[in-house]
Coordinates of C-alpha atoms and ligand atoms in Angstrom, one line a residue:
X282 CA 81.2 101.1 107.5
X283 CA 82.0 103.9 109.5
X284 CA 84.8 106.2 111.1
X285 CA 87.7 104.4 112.8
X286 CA 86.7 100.4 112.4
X287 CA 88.1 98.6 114.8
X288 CA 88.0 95.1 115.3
X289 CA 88.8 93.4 118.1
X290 CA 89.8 90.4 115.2
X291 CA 92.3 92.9 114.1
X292 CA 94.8 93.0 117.5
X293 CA 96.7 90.9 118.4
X294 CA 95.6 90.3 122.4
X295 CA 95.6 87.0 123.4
X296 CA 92.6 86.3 125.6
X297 CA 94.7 85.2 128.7
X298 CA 97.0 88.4 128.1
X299 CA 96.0 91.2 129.0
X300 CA 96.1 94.8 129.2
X301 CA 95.9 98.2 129.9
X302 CA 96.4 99.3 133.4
X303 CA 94.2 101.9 134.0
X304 CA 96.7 103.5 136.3
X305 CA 97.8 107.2 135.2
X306 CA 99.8 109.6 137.3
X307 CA 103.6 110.1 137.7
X308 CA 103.4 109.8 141.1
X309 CA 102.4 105.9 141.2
X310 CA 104.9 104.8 138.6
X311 CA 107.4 103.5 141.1
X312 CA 104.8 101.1 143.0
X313 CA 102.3 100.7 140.2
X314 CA 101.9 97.0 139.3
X315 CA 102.8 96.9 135.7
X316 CA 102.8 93.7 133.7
X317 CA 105.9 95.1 131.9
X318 CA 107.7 95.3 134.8
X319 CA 109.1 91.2 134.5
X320 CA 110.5 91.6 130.9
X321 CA 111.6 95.1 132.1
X322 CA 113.6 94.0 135.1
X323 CA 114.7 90.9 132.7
X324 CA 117.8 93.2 132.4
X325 CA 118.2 93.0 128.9
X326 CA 121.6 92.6 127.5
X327 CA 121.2 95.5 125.2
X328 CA 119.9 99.0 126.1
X329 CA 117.6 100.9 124.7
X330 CA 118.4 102.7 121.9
X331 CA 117.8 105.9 123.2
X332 CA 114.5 107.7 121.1
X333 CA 115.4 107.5 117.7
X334 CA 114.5 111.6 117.3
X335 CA 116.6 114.1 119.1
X336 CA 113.5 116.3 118.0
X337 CA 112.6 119.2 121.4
X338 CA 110.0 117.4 123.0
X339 CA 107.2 118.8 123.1
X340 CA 105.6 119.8 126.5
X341 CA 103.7 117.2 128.1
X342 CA 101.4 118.0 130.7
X343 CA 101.5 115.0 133.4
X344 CA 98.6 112.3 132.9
X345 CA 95.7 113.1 135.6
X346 CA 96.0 111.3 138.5
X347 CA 93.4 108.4 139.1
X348 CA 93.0 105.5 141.7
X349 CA 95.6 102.9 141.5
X350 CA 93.8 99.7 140.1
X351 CA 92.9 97.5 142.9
X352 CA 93.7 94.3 141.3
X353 CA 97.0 93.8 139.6
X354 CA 97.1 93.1 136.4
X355 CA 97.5 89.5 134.6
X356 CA 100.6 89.0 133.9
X357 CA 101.4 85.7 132.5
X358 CA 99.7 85.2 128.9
X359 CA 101.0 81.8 128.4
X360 CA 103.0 82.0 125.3
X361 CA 106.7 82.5 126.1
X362 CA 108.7 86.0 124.6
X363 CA 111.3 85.2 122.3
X364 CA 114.3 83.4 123.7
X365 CA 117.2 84.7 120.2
X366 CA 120.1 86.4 120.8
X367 CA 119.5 88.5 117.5
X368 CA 117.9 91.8 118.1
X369 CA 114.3 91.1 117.0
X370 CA 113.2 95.0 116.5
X371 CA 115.1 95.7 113.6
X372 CA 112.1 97.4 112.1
X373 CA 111.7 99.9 114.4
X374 CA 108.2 101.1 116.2
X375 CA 105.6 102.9 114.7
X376 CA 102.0 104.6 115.9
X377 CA 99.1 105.8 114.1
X378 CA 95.7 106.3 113.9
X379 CA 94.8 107.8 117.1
X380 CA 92.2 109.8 118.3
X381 CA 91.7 111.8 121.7
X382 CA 92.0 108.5 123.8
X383 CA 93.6 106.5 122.0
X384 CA 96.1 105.3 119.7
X385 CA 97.4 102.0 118.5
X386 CA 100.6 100.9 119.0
X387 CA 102.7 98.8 116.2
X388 CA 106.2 96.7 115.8
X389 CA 107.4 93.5 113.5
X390 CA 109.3 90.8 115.0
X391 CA 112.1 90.2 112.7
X392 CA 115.0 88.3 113.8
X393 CA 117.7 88.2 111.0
X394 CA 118.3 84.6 109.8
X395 CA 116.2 83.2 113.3
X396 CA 113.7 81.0 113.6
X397 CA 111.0 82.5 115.5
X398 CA 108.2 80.0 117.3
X399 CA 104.9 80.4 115.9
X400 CA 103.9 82.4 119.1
X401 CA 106.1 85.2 120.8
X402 CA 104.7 87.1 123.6
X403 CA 105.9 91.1 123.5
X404 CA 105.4 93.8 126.4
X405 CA 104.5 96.6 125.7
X406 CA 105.0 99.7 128.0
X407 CA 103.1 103.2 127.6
X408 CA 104.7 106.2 129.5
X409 CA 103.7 110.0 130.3
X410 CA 107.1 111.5 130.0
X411 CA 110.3 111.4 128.5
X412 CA 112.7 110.1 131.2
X413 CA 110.5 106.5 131.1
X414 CA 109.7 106.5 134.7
X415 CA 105.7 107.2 134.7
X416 CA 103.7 104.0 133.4
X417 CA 100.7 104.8 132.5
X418 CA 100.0 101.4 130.8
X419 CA 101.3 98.0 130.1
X420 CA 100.0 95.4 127.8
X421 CA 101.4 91.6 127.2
X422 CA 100.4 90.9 123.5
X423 CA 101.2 87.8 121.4
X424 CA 102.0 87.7 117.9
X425 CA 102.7 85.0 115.2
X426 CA 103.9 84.2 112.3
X427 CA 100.1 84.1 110.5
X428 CA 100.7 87.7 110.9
X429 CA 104.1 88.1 109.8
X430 CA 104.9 89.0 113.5
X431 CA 103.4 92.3 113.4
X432 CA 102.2 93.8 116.3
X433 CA 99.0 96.2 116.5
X434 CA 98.3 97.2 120.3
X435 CA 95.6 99.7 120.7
X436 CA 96.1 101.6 124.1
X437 CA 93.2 103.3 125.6
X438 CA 92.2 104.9 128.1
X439 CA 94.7 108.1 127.4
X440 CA 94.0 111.9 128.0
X441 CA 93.4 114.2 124.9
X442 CA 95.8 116.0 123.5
X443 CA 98.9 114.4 125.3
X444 CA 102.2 113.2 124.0
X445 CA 103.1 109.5 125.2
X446 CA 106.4 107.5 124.6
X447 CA 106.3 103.7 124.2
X448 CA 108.5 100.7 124.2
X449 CA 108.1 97.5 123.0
X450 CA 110.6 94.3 124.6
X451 CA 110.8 90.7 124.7
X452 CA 113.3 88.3 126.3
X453 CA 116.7 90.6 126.4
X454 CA 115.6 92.7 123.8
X455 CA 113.8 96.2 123.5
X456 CA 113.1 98.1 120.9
X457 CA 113.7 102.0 120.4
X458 CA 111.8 103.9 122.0
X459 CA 108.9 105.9 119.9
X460 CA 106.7 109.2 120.8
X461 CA 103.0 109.3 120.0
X462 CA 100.2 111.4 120.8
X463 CA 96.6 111.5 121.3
X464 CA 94.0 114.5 119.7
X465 CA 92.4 116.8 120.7
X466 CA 89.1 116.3 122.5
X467 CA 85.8 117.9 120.3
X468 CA 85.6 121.7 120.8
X469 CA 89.0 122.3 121.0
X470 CA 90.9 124.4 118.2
X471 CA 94.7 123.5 118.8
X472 CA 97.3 124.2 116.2
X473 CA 97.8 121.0 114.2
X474 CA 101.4 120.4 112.7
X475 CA 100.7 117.7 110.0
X476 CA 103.1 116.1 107.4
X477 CA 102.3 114.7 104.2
X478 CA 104.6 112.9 102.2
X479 CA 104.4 109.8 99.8
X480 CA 106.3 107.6 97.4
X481 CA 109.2 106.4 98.8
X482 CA 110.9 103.9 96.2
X483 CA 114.2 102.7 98.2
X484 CA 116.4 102.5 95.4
X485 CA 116.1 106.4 93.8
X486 CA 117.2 108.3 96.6
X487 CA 117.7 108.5 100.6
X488 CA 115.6 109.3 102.9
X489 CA 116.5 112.4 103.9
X490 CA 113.2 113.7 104.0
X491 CA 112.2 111.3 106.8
X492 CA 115.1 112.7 108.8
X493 CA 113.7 116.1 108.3
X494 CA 110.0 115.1 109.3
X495 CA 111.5 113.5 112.4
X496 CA 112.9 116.7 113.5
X497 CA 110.1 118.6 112.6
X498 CA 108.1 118.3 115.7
X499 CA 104.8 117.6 113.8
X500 CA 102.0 116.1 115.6
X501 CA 100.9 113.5 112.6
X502 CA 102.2 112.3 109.3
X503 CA 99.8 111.6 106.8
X504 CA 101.2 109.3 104.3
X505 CA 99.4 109.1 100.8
X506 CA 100.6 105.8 99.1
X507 CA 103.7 104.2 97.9
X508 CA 105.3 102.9 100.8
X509 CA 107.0 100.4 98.6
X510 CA 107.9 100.2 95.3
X511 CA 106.9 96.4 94.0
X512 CA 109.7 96.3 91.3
X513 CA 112.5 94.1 91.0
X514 CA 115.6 94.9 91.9
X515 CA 117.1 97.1 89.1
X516 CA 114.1 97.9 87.8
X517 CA 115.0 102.0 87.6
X518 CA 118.6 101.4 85.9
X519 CA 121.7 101.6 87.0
X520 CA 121.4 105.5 86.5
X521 CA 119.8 107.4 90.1
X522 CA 119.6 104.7 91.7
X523 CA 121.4 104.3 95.2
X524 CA 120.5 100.8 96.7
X525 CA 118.7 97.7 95.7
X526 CA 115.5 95.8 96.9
X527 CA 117.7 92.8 96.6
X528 CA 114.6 90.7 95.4
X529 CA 112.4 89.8 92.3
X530 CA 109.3 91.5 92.4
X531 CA 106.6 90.3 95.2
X532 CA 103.5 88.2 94.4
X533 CA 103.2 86.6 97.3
X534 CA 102.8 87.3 101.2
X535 CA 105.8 86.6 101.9
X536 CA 107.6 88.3 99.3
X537 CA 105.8 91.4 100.1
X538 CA 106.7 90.7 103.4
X539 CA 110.1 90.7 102.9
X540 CA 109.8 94.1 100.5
X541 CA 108.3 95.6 103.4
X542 CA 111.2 94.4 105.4
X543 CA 113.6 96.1 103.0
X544 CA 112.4 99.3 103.9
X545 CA 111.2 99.8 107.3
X546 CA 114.9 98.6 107.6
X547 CA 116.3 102.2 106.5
X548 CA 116.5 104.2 110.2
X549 CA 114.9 107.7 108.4
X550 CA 111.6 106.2 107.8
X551 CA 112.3 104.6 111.6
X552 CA 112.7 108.0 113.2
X553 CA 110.3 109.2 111.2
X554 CA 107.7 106.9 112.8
X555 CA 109.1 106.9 115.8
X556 CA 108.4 110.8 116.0
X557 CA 104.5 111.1 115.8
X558 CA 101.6 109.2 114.8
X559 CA 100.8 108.1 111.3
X560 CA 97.7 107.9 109.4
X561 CA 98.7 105.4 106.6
X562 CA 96.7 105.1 103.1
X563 CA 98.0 102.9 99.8
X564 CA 98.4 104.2 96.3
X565 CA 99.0 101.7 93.5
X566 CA 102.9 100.5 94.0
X567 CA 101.7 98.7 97.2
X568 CA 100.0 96.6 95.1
X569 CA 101.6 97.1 91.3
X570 CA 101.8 100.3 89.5
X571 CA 98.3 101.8 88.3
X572 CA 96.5 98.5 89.2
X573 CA 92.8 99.6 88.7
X574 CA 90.5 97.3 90.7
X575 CA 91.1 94.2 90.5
X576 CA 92.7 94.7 87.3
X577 CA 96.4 95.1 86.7
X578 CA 98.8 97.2 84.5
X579 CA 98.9 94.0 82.3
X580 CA 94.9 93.6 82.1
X581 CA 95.6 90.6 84.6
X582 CA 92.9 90.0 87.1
X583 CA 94.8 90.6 90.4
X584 CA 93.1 88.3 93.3
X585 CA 95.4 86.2 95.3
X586 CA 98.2 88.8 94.7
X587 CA 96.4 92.0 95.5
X588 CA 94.8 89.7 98.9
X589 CA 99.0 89.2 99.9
X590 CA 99.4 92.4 99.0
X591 CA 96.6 94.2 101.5
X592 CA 97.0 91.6 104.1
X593 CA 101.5 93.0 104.1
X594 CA 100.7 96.6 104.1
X595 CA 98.2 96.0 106.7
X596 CA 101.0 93.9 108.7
X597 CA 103.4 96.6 108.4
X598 CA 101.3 99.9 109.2
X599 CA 100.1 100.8 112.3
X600 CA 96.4 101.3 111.1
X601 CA 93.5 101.1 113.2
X602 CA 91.5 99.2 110.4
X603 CA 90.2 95.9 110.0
X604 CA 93.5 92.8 108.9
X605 CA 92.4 92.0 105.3
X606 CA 92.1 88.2 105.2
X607 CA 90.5 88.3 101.7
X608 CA 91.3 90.9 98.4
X609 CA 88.9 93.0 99.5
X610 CA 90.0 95.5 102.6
X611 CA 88.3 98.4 103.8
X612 CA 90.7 101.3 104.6
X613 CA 89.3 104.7 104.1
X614 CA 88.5 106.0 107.6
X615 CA 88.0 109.5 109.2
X616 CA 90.3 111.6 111.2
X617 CA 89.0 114.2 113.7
X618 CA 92.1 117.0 115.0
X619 CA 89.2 118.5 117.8
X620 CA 87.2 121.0 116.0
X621 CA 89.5 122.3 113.8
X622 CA 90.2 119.8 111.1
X623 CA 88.2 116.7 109.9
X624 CA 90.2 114.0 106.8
X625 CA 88.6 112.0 105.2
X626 CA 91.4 109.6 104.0
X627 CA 90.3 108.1 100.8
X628 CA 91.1 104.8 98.7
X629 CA 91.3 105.6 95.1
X630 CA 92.8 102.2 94.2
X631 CA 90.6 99.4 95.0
X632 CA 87.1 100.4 94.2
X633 CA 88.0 102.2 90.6
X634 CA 87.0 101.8 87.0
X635 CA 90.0 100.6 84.7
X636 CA 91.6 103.9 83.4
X637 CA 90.1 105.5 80.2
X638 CA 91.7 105.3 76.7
X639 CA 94.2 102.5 77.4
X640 CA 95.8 104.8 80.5
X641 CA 97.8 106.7 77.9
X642 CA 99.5 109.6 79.4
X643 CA 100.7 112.6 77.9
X644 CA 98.4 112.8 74.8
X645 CA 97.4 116.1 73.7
X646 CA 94.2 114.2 71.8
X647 CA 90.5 114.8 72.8
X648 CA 90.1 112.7 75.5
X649 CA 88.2 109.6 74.2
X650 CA 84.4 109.3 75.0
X651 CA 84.6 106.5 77.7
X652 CA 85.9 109.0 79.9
X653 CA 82.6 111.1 79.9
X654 CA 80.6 107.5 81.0
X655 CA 78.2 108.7 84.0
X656 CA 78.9 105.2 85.4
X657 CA 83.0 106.0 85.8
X658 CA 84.2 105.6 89.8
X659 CA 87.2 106.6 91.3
X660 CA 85.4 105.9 94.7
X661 CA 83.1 103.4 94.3
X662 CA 79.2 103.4 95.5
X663 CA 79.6 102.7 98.7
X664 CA 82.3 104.9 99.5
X665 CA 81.7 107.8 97.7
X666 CA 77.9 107.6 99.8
X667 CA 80.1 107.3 103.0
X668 CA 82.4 110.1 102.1
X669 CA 79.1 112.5 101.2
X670 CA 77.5 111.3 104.4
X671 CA 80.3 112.9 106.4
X672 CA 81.7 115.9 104.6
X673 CA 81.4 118.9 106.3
X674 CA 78.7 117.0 109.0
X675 CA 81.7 117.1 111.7
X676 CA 81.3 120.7 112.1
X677 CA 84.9 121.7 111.9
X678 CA 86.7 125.3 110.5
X679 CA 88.8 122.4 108.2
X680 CA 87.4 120.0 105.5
X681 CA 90.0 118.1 104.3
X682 CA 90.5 114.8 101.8
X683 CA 93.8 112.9 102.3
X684 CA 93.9 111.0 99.1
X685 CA 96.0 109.8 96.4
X686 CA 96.4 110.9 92.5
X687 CA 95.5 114.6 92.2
X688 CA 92.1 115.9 92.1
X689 CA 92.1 119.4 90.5
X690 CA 91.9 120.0 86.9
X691 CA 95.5 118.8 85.8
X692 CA 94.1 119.6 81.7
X693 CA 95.9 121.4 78.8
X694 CA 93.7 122.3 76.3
X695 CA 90.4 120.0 76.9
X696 CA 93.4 116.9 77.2
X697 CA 93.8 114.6 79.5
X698 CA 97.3 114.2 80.0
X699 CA 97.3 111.6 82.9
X700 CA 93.7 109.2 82.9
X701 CA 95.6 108.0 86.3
X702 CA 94.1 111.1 87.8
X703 CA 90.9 112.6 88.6
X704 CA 90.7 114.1 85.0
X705 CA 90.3 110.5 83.7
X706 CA 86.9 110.4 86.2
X707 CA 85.4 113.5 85.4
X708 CA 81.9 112.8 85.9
X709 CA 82.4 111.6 89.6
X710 CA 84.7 114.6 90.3
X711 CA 82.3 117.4 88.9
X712 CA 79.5 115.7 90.9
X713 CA 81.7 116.1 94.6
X714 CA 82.8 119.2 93.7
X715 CA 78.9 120.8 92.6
X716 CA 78.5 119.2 96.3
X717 CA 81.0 121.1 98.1
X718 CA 79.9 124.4 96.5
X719 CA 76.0 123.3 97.0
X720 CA 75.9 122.3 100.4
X721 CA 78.6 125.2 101.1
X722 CA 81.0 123.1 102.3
X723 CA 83.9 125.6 103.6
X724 CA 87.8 125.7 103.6
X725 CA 87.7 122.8 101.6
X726 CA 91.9 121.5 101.4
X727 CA 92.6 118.5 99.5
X728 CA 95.8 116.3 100.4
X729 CA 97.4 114.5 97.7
X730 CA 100.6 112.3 96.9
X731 CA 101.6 109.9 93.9
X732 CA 102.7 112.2 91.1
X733 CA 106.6 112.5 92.6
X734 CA 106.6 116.7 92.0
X735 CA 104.9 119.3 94.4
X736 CA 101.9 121.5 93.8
X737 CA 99.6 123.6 94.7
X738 CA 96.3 124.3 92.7
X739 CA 92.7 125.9 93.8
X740 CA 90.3 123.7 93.2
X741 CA 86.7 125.3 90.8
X742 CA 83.2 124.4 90.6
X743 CA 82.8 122.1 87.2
X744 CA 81.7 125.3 85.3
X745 CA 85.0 126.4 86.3
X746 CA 83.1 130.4 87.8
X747 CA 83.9 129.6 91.3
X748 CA 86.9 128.6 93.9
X749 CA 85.9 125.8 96.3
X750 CA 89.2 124.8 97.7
X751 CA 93.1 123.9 97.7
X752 CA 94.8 121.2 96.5
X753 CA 98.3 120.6 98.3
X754 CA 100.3 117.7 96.0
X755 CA 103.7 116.4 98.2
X756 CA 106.3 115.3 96.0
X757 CA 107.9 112.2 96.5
X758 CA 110.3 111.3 99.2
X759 CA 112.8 110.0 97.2
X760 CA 111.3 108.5 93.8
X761 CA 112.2 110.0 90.5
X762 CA 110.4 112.3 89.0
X763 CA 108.0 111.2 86.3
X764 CA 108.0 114.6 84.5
X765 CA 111.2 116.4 83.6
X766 CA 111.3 120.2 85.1
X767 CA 112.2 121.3 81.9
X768 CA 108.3 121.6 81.6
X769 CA 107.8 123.3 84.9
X770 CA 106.4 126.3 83.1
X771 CA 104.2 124.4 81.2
X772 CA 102.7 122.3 83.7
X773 CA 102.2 126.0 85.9
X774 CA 99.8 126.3 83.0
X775 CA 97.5 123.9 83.2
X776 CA 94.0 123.7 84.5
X777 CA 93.8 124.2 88.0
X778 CA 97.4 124.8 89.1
X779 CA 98.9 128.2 90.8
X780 CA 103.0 126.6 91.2
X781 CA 104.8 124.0 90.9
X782 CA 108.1 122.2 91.2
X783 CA 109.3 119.7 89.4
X784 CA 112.8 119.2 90.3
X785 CA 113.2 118.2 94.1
X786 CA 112.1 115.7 96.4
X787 CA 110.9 116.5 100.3
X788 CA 107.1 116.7 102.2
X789 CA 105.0 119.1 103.1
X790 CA 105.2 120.7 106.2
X791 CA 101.4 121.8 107.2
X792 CA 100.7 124.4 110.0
X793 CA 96.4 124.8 110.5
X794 CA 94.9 127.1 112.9
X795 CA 91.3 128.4 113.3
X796 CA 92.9 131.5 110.9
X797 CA 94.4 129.6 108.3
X798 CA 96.4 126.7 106.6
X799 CA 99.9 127.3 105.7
X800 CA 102.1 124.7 103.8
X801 CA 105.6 124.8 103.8
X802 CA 107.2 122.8 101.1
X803 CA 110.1 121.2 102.4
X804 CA 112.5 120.2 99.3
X805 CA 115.8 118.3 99.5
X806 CA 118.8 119.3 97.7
X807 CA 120.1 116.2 96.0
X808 CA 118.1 113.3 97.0
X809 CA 121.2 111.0 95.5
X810 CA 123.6 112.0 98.2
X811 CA 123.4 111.5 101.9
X812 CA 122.3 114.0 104.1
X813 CA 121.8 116.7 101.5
X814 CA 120.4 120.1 103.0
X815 CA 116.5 120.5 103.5
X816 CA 115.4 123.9 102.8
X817 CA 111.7 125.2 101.9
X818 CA 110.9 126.2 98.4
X819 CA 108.0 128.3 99.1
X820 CA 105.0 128.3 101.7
X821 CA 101.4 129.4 100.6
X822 CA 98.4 130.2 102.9
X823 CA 94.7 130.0 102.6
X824 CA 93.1 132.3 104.9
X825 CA 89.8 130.5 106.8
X826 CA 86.5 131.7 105.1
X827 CA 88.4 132.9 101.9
X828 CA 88.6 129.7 99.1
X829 CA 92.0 129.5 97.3
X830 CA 95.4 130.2 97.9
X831 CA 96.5 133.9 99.2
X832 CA 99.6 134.4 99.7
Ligands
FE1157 FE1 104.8 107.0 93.6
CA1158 CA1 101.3 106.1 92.7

């Protein structure tokens, strides 16, 4: 278990298809011998789309010139592409999990009301700039429908700290056209511009937020649970509620399938993807709300559903980790931005004890003595051993935690008002956070989603003398609130937080230097209405080498 798992198991490269040309460099584009080039020149019938972000583009420094590979590519992988006339890239193109020389490449087939063969051959093409015209690689992959025709490519063989654009196509169709990015190589200290965002239930509010990250220009989103929403359709009320999921709630593959469907159809989240890379981690709702293990809100032992449910979001994100084929699915990983910031993305869902107390929220009583057991996880053994095993060993200014349900002490009183959180695990929190003041474990930022309002709190040592970090909570996208703003000042008052707001959706919009980390909270004005203005509420700074927020 280790930093970026990759398995070859997990992508979807036929063994007669194949694969990356190694050629790079503008200059050969018009002779190289691409294996894109047949479905390219296959005319197809319907453009494409031009890049679904009008975002500036950032500067792109031409890939290094290298050798034109002396043997052409294979071209023909033996499985034909798809022969429909219905657009099959109606879910759009994603990118995610890359590192400084590579990145992995991701789009569904879905044809609308078509049969698709159980094999499809796609093309993928890889370019160096904007305008299309310099290949820099091309890979036939083949997908099926034992994977929900998903498609995970992972392109190599790329430069450091370079911007890419990508386009998927097969038979007359290709998709939109999406921008990714490698990261910096070790030993380099470039700005990164990072999003994080979560919980995005379809039918409480538009996407505007998505629309803003597209335009943002950031170099990575960081997306910390609740893709989906599980619920059936109407499940919020009639009241704030703008669409429908259309569909009773998923159990199975294929109805989480189709959930996923329902919103990777909305063309926000599309642009959004299309814009930068993703690093992609569940919460609960991808699986049911507040599952705990393997056991569910009800006390119902999950299995089979939480297996369907793993092996969809895997389908659907364009991770760089092994394709669950079982309930069990390992998804924390590392992320390295050069020297200047190292995530550990955490899963605080599958390895967890039940919640304490009979998960009551919002009592003011002593918090019953279960929660105090030494033997309490949020992590799990064997994660919480890999997690110590790398904090603060990568050597960079930044250690950072992209996780879920908020860390920091969220208490009023000596209560635990949400056993959902880290206060219901207090044992396992104290212990990681003696650790980070111990081993002196510096600019220490945590990056949290789930609670659908946005906060920012500095994080103390368990005997509460000492600041040992920040803890940025997004709000949601575009789920409701869970607690009303008419107790914005009260929850300003508890444990560990410094603000708060309670009454807008948006993201965070993170700018991190070797100097500091500033976080621009990016709210919408009325996530019920199209379109509504973006504005930022406030943006707070933590200066490098000085714990807590300062400005
Ligand atoms: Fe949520
Ligand atoms: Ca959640």
């Amino acid at each position: 278990m280790g930093d970026n798992l990759i398995s070859r198991r997990g992508f979807l490269i036929a063994s007669a298809a194949v694969v990356v040309t190694a050629c790079s460099g503008s200059e050969k584009a018009a002779d190289a011998p691409v294996t894109a080039t047949a479905a390219a020149e296959a005319e197809p019938s319907t453009a494409p789309p031009a890049p679904a972000t009008t975002a500036a583009a950032p500067p792109t420094e031409p890939p290094a010139t290298e050798p034109p590979p002396t043997d052409p590519p294979v071209t023909e992988p033996g499985v034909p592409e798809y022969a429909g006339d219905v657009d099959p890239f109606m879910l759009g193109v994603a990118s995610g999990d890359p590192d400084a020389e590579s990145v992995v490449h991701w789009t569904r087939l879905v044809p609308d009301g078509v049969e698709l063969p159980d094999e499809v051959t796609v093309m993928l093409e890889v370019f160096g700039d904007e305008a299309l015209t310099a290949v820099v690689s091309a890979q036939a992959l083949v997908t099926s429908a034992d994977v929900g025709y998903s498609v995970h490519a992972l392109t190599t063989g790329l430069d450091p700290d370079t911007w890419y654009w990508y386009r998927f196509s097969t038979g007359e169709f290709a998709s939109a056209v999406g921008r990714s990015r490698t990261t910096p190589a070790a030993g380099s200290t470039t700005t990164l511009n990072l999003a994080t965002a979560s919980c995005q239930h379809y039918e409480t509010g538009f996407y505007t937020a998505h629309a803003d990250i597209a335009a943002s220009g950031v170099d990575l989103v960081a997306w910390l649970g609740d893709y989906i929403y599980e619920g059936a359709t109407g499940s919020v009320g009639d009241e704030g509620r703008v669409r429908i999921h259309g569909t009773a709630e998923p159990t199975t593959l294929d109805e989480y399938r189709a959930r996923y469907a329902v919103y990777k159809s909305d063309p926000n989240l599309q642009a959004a993807h299309a814009a930068c890379p993703w690093v992609v981690i569940w919460d609960d709702h991808e699986v049911e709300n507040n599952y705990a293990g393997n056991i569910s809100q009800d006390d119902i032992e999950l299995g089979e559903r939480r297996a369907a449910a793993y092996r969809a979001w895997w389908e659907n994100t364009p991770t760089r980790v092994e394709m669950p084929t079982t309930a069990d699915a390992v998804i924390y990983r590392g992320f390295e931005w050069g020297s200047l910031v190292d995530i550990s993305f955490l899963d605080t869902r599958q390895y967890r004890t039940d919640q304490a107390c009979g998960d009551i929220t919002l009592s003011t009583d002593p918090p019953c003595p279960e929660t105090f057991d030494t033997d309490r996880t949020m992590l799990g053994t064997e994660q919480r051993e890999w997690l110590l095993g790398r904090l603060g060993k990568a050597g960079a200014t930044w250690n950072v935690l992209g996780q879920q349900v908020i860390m920091g002490n969220f208490m009023l009183n000596g209560a635990v008002l949400n056993f959902d959180q880290w206060d219901g695990y207090p044992v396992e929190r104290d212990a990681l956070f003696q650790h980070i003041a111990d081993e002196g474990i510096a600019n220490f930022v945590v990056l949290t989603g789930d609670i659908h309002f946005a906060g920012v709190g500095n994080l103390r040592t368990p005997d509460r003398s000492k600041v040992i970090g920040t803890e940025f909570v997004a709000t949601s996208i575009s789920s409701a609130g869970n607690v009303s703003a008419d107790l914005t000042d009260l929850v300003k008052s508890l444990g560990d937080v410094v603000d708060a707001e309670l009454a807008h959706r948006g993201w965070i919009r993170h700018t991190v230097t070797a100097d500091s980390w500033v976080a621009d909270y990016r709210i919408v004005d009325d996530v019920l209405v199209e379109n509504s203005p973006m504005s930022t509420y406030r943006s707070f700074t933590v200066t490098a080498g000085t714990p807590g927020i300062t400005v």
